[in-house]
């Protein structure tokens, strides 16, 4: 699997998102109505739109990106290493502008890899770019492309092996492949609380970077390679 993939052309990606407003009460009335309409079939019968709002971060129309973390492979002295870089800020447009600038310096045929990226990360970024009035980078723009022309790798899709109803979390996949993962002090369901209540964006960035590392290790396993040791993983500013 992926035997011919050139890792030097791959960027592993993960994003963290939160609702655009701290609570449902802070949402403008017209958006509250739209939220109720959007989620009416997703909520349990007894669940109100207010109670369901903590999940607003997963919908690009009601959420925003607070962190994009990237992992870049390099090969030296017959050993692979992984360099991590993160863009994060309370100003989403600033994050996206920095991300787009980095991509403008990269090859057109750059390959993105993410876990559940085709269903979440890639389209979410594109939607938020449009909402912020920014152009979609060519590496993410799949408009008019044939399926085999899209340079996106999704580790969850690969693990499905054609089973469209199958969902496997990144942590479960890593465990199944005998990849040890750091014991996180938070999970995805706590990101909103950490961001709005604890105001600890740095903690979320660390969590995002760990997911990039895990996804990169999963990709290596799919290629039949050894995972990268901790001493060969670095974070760059």
mmCIF file of C-alpha atoms in Angstrom:
data_model
loop_
_atom_site.group_PDB
_atom_site.id
_atom_site.type_symbol
_atom_site.label_atom_id
_atom_site.label_comp_id
_atom_site.label_asym_id
_atom_site.label_seq_id
_atom_site.Cartn_x
_atom_site.Cartn_y
_atom_site.Cartn_z
ATOM 1 C CA UNK A 1 0.000 0.000 0.000
ATOM 2 C CA UNK A 2 1.376 3.403 -1.065
ATOM 3 C CA UNK A 3 4.746 1.811 -1.865
ATOM 4 C CA UNK A 4 5.584 4.445 -4.481
ATOM 5 C CA UNK A 5 4.466 7.458 -2.425
ATOM 6 C CA UNK A 6 7.231 10.062 -2.079
ATOM 7 C CA UNK A 7 6.983 11.267 1.520
ATOM 8 C CA UNK A 8 8.929 14.422 0.702
ATOM 9 C CA UNK A 9 5.870 15.567 -1.268
ATOM 10 C CA UNK A 10 3.443 14.929 1.628
ATOM 11 C CA UNK A 11 2.152 17.315 4.267
ATOM 12 C CA UNK A 12 0.220 15.731 7.133
ATOM 13 C CA UNK A 13 -2.499 18.049 8.392
ATOM 14 C CA UNK A 14 -4.940 18.438 11.269
ATOM 15 C CA UNK A 15 -7.195 21.305 12.295
ATOM 16 C CA UNK A 16 -8.951 22.297 15.505
ATOM 17 C CA UNK A 17 -12.238 24.170 15.389
ATOM 18 C CA UNK A 18 -14.645 25.790 17.831
ATOM 19 C CA UNK A 19 -18.069 27.456 17.636
ATOM 20 C CA UNK A 20 -17.900 31.051 16.414
ATOM 21 C CA UNK A 21 -19.513 32.262 19.645
ATOM 22 C CA UNK A 22 -18.835 31.208 23.269
ATOM 23 C CA UNK A 23 -22.455 30.161 23.857
ATOM 24 C CA UNK A 24 -25.795 29.947 22.075
ATOM 25 C CA UNK A 25 -26.980 33.076 23.880
ATOM 26 C CA UNK A 26 -24.195 35.047 22.162
ATOM 27 C CA UNK A 27 -25.295 33.978 18.686
ATOM 28 C CA UNK A 28 -27.235 36.661 16.729
ATOM 29 C CA UNK A 29 -30.991 35.837 16.553
ATOM 30 C CA UNK A 30 -31.058 35.174 12.801
ATOM 31 C CA UNK A 31 -28.173 32.699 13.155
ATOM 32 C CA UNK A 32 -29.898 31.033 16.110
ATOM 33 C CA UNK A 33 -32.860 30.298 13.830
ATOM 34 C CA UNK A 34 -30.588 28.947 11.116
ATOM 35 C CA UNK A 35 -28.789 26.774 13.664
ATOM 36 C CA UNK A 36 -32.100 25.334 14.839
ATOM 37 C CA UNK A 37 -33.059 24.534 11.250
ATOM 38 C CA UNK A 38 -29.662 23.069 10.370
ATOM 39 C CA UNK A 39 -29.538 20.730 13.365
ATOM 40 C CA UNK A 40 -33.170 19.729 13.780
ATOM 41 C CA UNK A 41 -32.566 16.213 12.445
ATOM 42 C CA UNK A 42 -29.231 15.779 14.243
ATOM 43 C CA UNK A 43 -30.496 16.578 17.719
ATOM 44 C CA UNK A 44 -32.175 14.037 19.966
ATOM 45 C CA UNK A 45 -35.918 14.688 20.445
ATOM 46 C CA UNK A 46 -35.365 16.042 23.952
ATOM 47 C CA UNK A 47 -32.299 18.102 23.005
ATOM 48 C CA UNK A 48 -32.639 21.841 22.430
ATOM 49 C CA UNK A 49 -30.674 23.892 19.906
ATOM 50 C CA UNK A 50 -29.023 25.620 22.866
ATOM 51 C CA UNK A 51 -27.812 22.324 24.339
ATOM 52 C CA UNK A 52 -26.568 21.147 20.949
ATOM 53 C CA UNK A 53 -24.586 24.327 20.255
ATOM 54 C CA UNK A 54 -21.408 22.984 21.855
ATOM 55 C CA UNK A 55 -21.040 20.949 18.649
ATOM 56 C CA UNK A 56 -21.222 24.014 16.388
ATOM 57 C CA UNK A 57 -17.488 23.870 15.797
ATOM 58 C CA UNK A 58 -17.812 20.872 13.477
ATOM 59 C CA UNK A 59 -19.988 22.806 11.004
ATOM 60 C CA UNK A 60 -18.090 25.330 8.901
ATOM 61 C CA UNK A 61 -21.083 27.684 8.707
ATOM 62 C CA UNK A 62 -21.175 28.031 12.492
ATOM 63 C CA UNK A 63 -17.598 27.276 13.528
ATOM 64 C CA UNK A 64 -14.118 28.640 12.965
ATOM 65 C CA UNK A 65 -10.569 27.324 12.756
ATOM 66 C CA UNK A 66 -8.275 28.123 15.677
ATOM 67 C CA UNK A 67 -5.302 25.921 14.754
ATOM 68 C CA UNK A 68 -3.810 24.267 11.679
ATOM 69 C CA UNK A 69 -0.905 21.922 12.390
ATOM 70 C CA UNK A 70 1.308 20.492 9.668
ATOM 71 C CA UNK A 71 3.808 17.663 9.588
ATOM 72 C CA UNK A 72 6.586 17.544 6.966
ATOM 73 C CA UNK A 73 8.778 14.494 6.353
ATOM 74 C CA UNK A 74 12.500 14.714 5.657
ATOM 75 C CA UNK A 75 15.115 12.034 5.004
ATOM 76 C CA UNK A 76 18.700 12.305 6.211
ATOM 77 C CA UNK A 77 21.349 9.713 7.017
ATOM 78 C CA UNK A 78 18.987 6.901 5.997
ATOM 79 C CA UNK A 79 16.489 8.033 8.636
ATOM 80 C CA UNK A 80 13.125 9.758 8.333
ATOM 81 C CA UNK A 81 12.251 12.659 10.591
ATOM 82 C CA UNK A 82 9.128 14.770 11.025
ATOM 83 C CA UNK A 83 8.992 18.538 11.467
ATOM 84 C CA UNK A 84 5.858 20.139 12.887
ATOM 85 C CA UNK A 85 4.619 23.655 12.290
ATOM 86 C CA UNK A 86 1.386 25.175 13.581
ATOM 87 C CA UNK A 87 -0.605 28.260 12.694
ATOM 88 C CA UNK A 88 -2.871 29.380 15.514
ATOM 89 C CA UNK A 89 -4.554 32.579 16.603
ATOM 90 C CA UNK A 90 -7.885 33.938 17.784
ATOM 91 C CA UNK A 91 -8.093 35.653 14.382
ATOM 92 C CA UNK A 92 -9.077 32.896 11.961
ATOM 93 C CA UNK A 93 -8.286 34.953 8.862
ATOM 94 C CA UNK A 94 -4.713 35.421 10.057
ATOM 95 C CA UNK A 95 -4.309 31.641 10.414
ATOM 96 C CA UNK A 96 -5.672 31.034 6.927
ATOM 97 C CA UNK A 97 -3.529 33.740 5.347
ATOM 98 C CA UNK A 98 -0.372 32.251 6.891
ATOM 99 C CA UNK A 99 -1.402 28.789 5.758
ATOM 100 C CA UNK A 100 -2.069 29.975 2.195
ATOM 101 C CA UNK A 101 1.254 31.808 2.066
ATOM 102 C CA UNK A 102 3.075 28.615 3.004
ATOM 103 C CA UNK A 103 1.232 26.697 0.275
ATOM 104 C CA UNK A 104 2.109 29.357 -2.294
ATOM 105 C CA UNK A 105 5.747 28.333 -1.817
ATOM 106 C CA UNK A 106 4.997 24.622 -2.249
ATOM 107 C CA UNK A 107 4.700 22.454 -5.412
ATOM 108 C CA UNK A 108 1.339 22.347 -7.177
ATOM 109 C CA UNK A 109 1.300 18.559 -6.817
ATOM 110 C CA UNK A 110 1.781 18.659 -3.056
ATOM 111 C CA UNK A 111 -0.047 15.793 -1.343
ATOM 112 C CA UNK A 112 -2.131 16.372 1.791
ATOM 113 C CA UNK A 113 -2.753 13.598 4.307
ATOM 114 C CA UNK A 114 -5.258 13.696 7.168
ATOM 115 C CA UNK A 115 -7.449 11.315 9.131
ATOM 116 C CA UNK A 116 -11.029 11.829 7.925
ATOM 117 C CA UNK A 117 -9.592 14.700 5.907
ATOM 118 C CA UNK A 118 -11.854 14.248 2.899
ATOM 119 C CA UNK A 119 -14.980 14.488 5.046
ATOM 120 C CA UNK A 120 -13.806 17.143 7.493
ATOM 121 C CA UNK A 121 -10.437 18.924 7.368
ATOM 122 C CA UNK A 122 -10.097 19.623 3.629
ATOM 123 C CA UNK A 123 -13.659 20.832 2.917
ATOM 124 C CA UNK A 124 -13.804 22.734 6.228
ATOM 125 C CA UNK A 125 -10.680 24.721 5.335
ATOM 126 C CA UNK A 126 -12.032 25.495 1.854
ATOM 127 C CA UNK A 127 -15.373 26.699 3.223
ATOM 128 C CA UNK A 128 -13.733 28.921 5.814
ATOM 129 C CA UNK A 129 -11.393 30.342 3.150
ATOM 130 C CA UNK A 130 -14.388 31.402 1.070
ATOM 131 C CA UNK A 131 -16.191 32.834 4.099
ATOM 132 C CA UNK A 132 -13.095 34.897 4.894
ATOM 133 C CA UNK A 133 -12.817 36.129 1.302
ATOM 134 C CA UNK A 134 -9.619 34.199 0.567
ATOM 135 C CA UNK A 135 -8.698 32.221 -2.530
ATOM 136 C CA UNK A 136 -8.535 28.436 -2.237
ATOM 137 C CA UNK A 137 -4.950 27.245 -2.870
ATOM 138 C CA UNK A 138 -4.550 25.035 -5.920
ATOM 139 C CA UNK A 139 -3.431 22.108 -3.744
ATOM 140 C CA UNK A 140 -6.838 22.093 -2.024
ATOM 141 C CA UNK A 141 -9.041 23.073 -4.969
ATOM 142 C CA UNK A 142 -10.616 19.896 -6.360
ATOM 143 C CA UNK A 143 -13.144 21.646 -8.602
ATOM 144 C CA UNK A 144 -13.188 20.029 -12.044
ATOM 145 C CA UNK A 145 -10.593 17.426 -11.105
ATOM 146 C CA UNK A 146 -11.065 13.727 -11.741
ATOM 147 C CA UNK A 147 -10.826 11.480 -8.658
ATOM 148 C CA UNK A 148 -7.341 10.261 -9.588
ATOM 149 C CA UNK A 149 -6.150 13.849 -9.987
ATOM 150 C CA UNK A 150 -6.938 14.786 -6.370
ATOM 151 C CA UNK A 151 -3.749 14.601 -4.285
ATOM 152 C CA UNK A 152 -5.450 13.953 -0.963
ATOM 153 C CA UNK A 153 -4.767 10.966 1.275
ATOM 154 C CA UNK A 154 -7.294 10.074 3.954
ATOM 155 C CA UNK A 155 -6.062 7.451 6.408
ATOM 156 C CA UNK A 156 -9.581 6.715 7.604
ATOM 157 C CA UNK A 157 -10.787 6.171 4.031
ATOM 158 C CA UNK A 158 -7.845 3.868 3.387
ATOM 159 C CA UNK A 159 -8.690 1.816 6.477
ATOM 160 C CA UNK A 160 -12.271 1.385 5.241
ATOM 161 C CA UNK A 161 -11.088 -0.697 2.256
ATOM 162 C CA UNK A 162 -14.317 0.184 0.457
ATOM 163 C CA UNK A 163 -16.579 -0.302 3.499
ATOM 164 C CA UNK A 164 -18.460 3.000 3.370
ATOM 165 C CA UNK A 165 -20.305 2.516 6.658
ATOM 166 C CA UNK A 166 -17.139 1.937 8.652
ATOM 167 C CA UNK A 167 -15.779 4.640 10.961
ATOM 168 C CA UNK A 168 -12.583 4.289 12.982
ATOM 169 C CA UNK A 169 -11.152 7.015 15.185
ATOM 170 C CA UNK A 170 -7.505 7.963 14.819
ATOM 171 C CA UNK A 171 -6.691 6.694 18.320
ATOM 172 C CA UNK A 172 -8.337 3.318 17.677
ATOM 173 C CA UNK A 173 -6.554 2.935 14.341
ATOM 174 C CA UNK A 174 -3.216 3.784 15.934
ATOM 175 C CA UNK A 175 -3.833 1.267 18.704
ATOM 176 C CA UNK A 176 -4.800 -1.408 16.173
ATOM 177 C CA UNK A 177 -1.531 -0.796 14.316
ATOM 178 C CA UNK A 178 0.486 -0.959 17.564
ATOM 179 C CA UNK A 179 1.369 2.719 17.450
ATOM 180 C CA UNK A 180 1.737 4.178 20.915
ATOM 181 C CA UNK A 181 0.073 7.565 21.282
ATOM 182 C CA UNK A 182 0.652 10.205 23.965
ATOM 183 C CA UNK A 183 -1.863 10.285 26.792
ATOM 184 C CA UNK A 184 -3.781 13.440 25.933
ATOM 185 C CA UNK A 185 -5.050 15.618 28.732
ATOM 186 C CA UNK A 186 -7.960 16.677 26.480
ATOM 187 C CA UNK A 187 -9.993 15.199 23.635
ATOM 188 C CA UNK A 188 -11.906 16.762 20.769
ATOM 189 C CA UNK A 189 -15.073 17.236 22.789
ATOM 190 C CA UNK A 190 -13.217 19.499 25.248
ATOM 191 C CA UNK A 191 -11.648 21.903 22.751
ATOM 192 C CA UNK A 192 -14.495 24.439 23.001
ATOM 193 C CA UNK A 193 -14.261 24.505 26.787
ATOM 194 C CA UNK A 194 -10.471 24.850 26.797
ATOM 195 C CA UNK A 195 -10.645 27.666 24.237
ATOM 196 C CA UNK A 196 -13.515 29.754 25.611
ATOM 197 C CA UNK A 197 -13.499 28.963 29.331
ATOM 198 C CA UNK A 198 -9.860 28.197 30.090
ATOM 199 C CA UNK A 199 -8.560 30.459 27.291
ATOM 200 C CA UNK A 200 -5.672 28.061 26.791
ATOM 201 C CA UNK A 201 -4.998 27.994 23.064
ATOM 202 C CA UNK A 202 -1.479 26.608 23.558
ATOM 203 C CA UNK A 203 -2.950 23.470 25.116
ATOM 204 C CA UNK A 204 -5.132 22.959 22.042
ATOM 205 C CA UNK A 205 -2.150 23.435 19.725
ATOM 206 C CA UNK A 206 -0.281 20.671 21.547
ATOM 207 C CA UNK A 207 -3.298 18.392 21.160
ATOM 208 C CA UNK A 208 -3.489 19.195 17.436
ATOM 209 C CA UNK A 209 0.210 18.477 16.932
ATOM 210 C CA UNK A 210 -0.146 15.090 18.611
ATOM 211 C CA UNK A 211 -2.826 14.135 16.096
ATOM 212 C CA UNK A 212 -0.516 15.126 13.245
ATOM 213 C CA UNK A 213 2.232 12.919 14.665
ATOM 214 C CA UNK A 214 -0.149 9.987 15.041
ATOM 215 C CA UNK A 215 -1.503 10.407 11.499
ATOM 216 C CA UNK A 216 2.035 10.527 10.125
ATOM 217 C CA UNK A 217 2.920 7.310 11.959
ATOM 218 C CA UNK A 218 -0.223 5.622 10.606
ATOM 219 C CA UNK A 219 0.766 6.638 7.081
ATOM 220 C CA UNK A 220 4.182 5.073 7.578
ATOM 221 C CA UNK A 221 2.547 1.842 8.741
ATOM 222 C CA UNK A 222 0.401 1.826 5.588
ATOM 223 C CA UNK A 223 3.636 2.095 3.599
ATOM 224 C CA UNK A 224 5.113 -0.855 5.492
ATOM 225 C CA UNK A 225 7.738 1.337 7.158
ATOM 226 C CA UNK A 226 8.953 1.781 10.712
ATOM 227 C CA UNK A 227 7.490 4.674 12.643
ATOM 228 C CA UNK A 228 9.567 7.743 13.445
ATOM 229 C CA UNK A 229 11.216 7.809 16.872
ATOM 230 C CA UNK A 230 10.493 10.663 19.266
ATOM 231 C CA UNK A 231 13.995 12.121 18.964
ATOM 232 C CA UNK A 232 13.431 12.609 15.231
ATOM 233 C CA UNK A 233 10.286 14.687 15.715
ATOM 234 C CA UNK A 234 10.755 18.436 16.095
ATOM 235 C CA UNK A 235 8.505 21.486 16.373
ATOM 236 C CA UNK A 236 9.528 24.593 14.424
ATOM 237 C CA UNK A 237 8.237 28.110 14.910
#
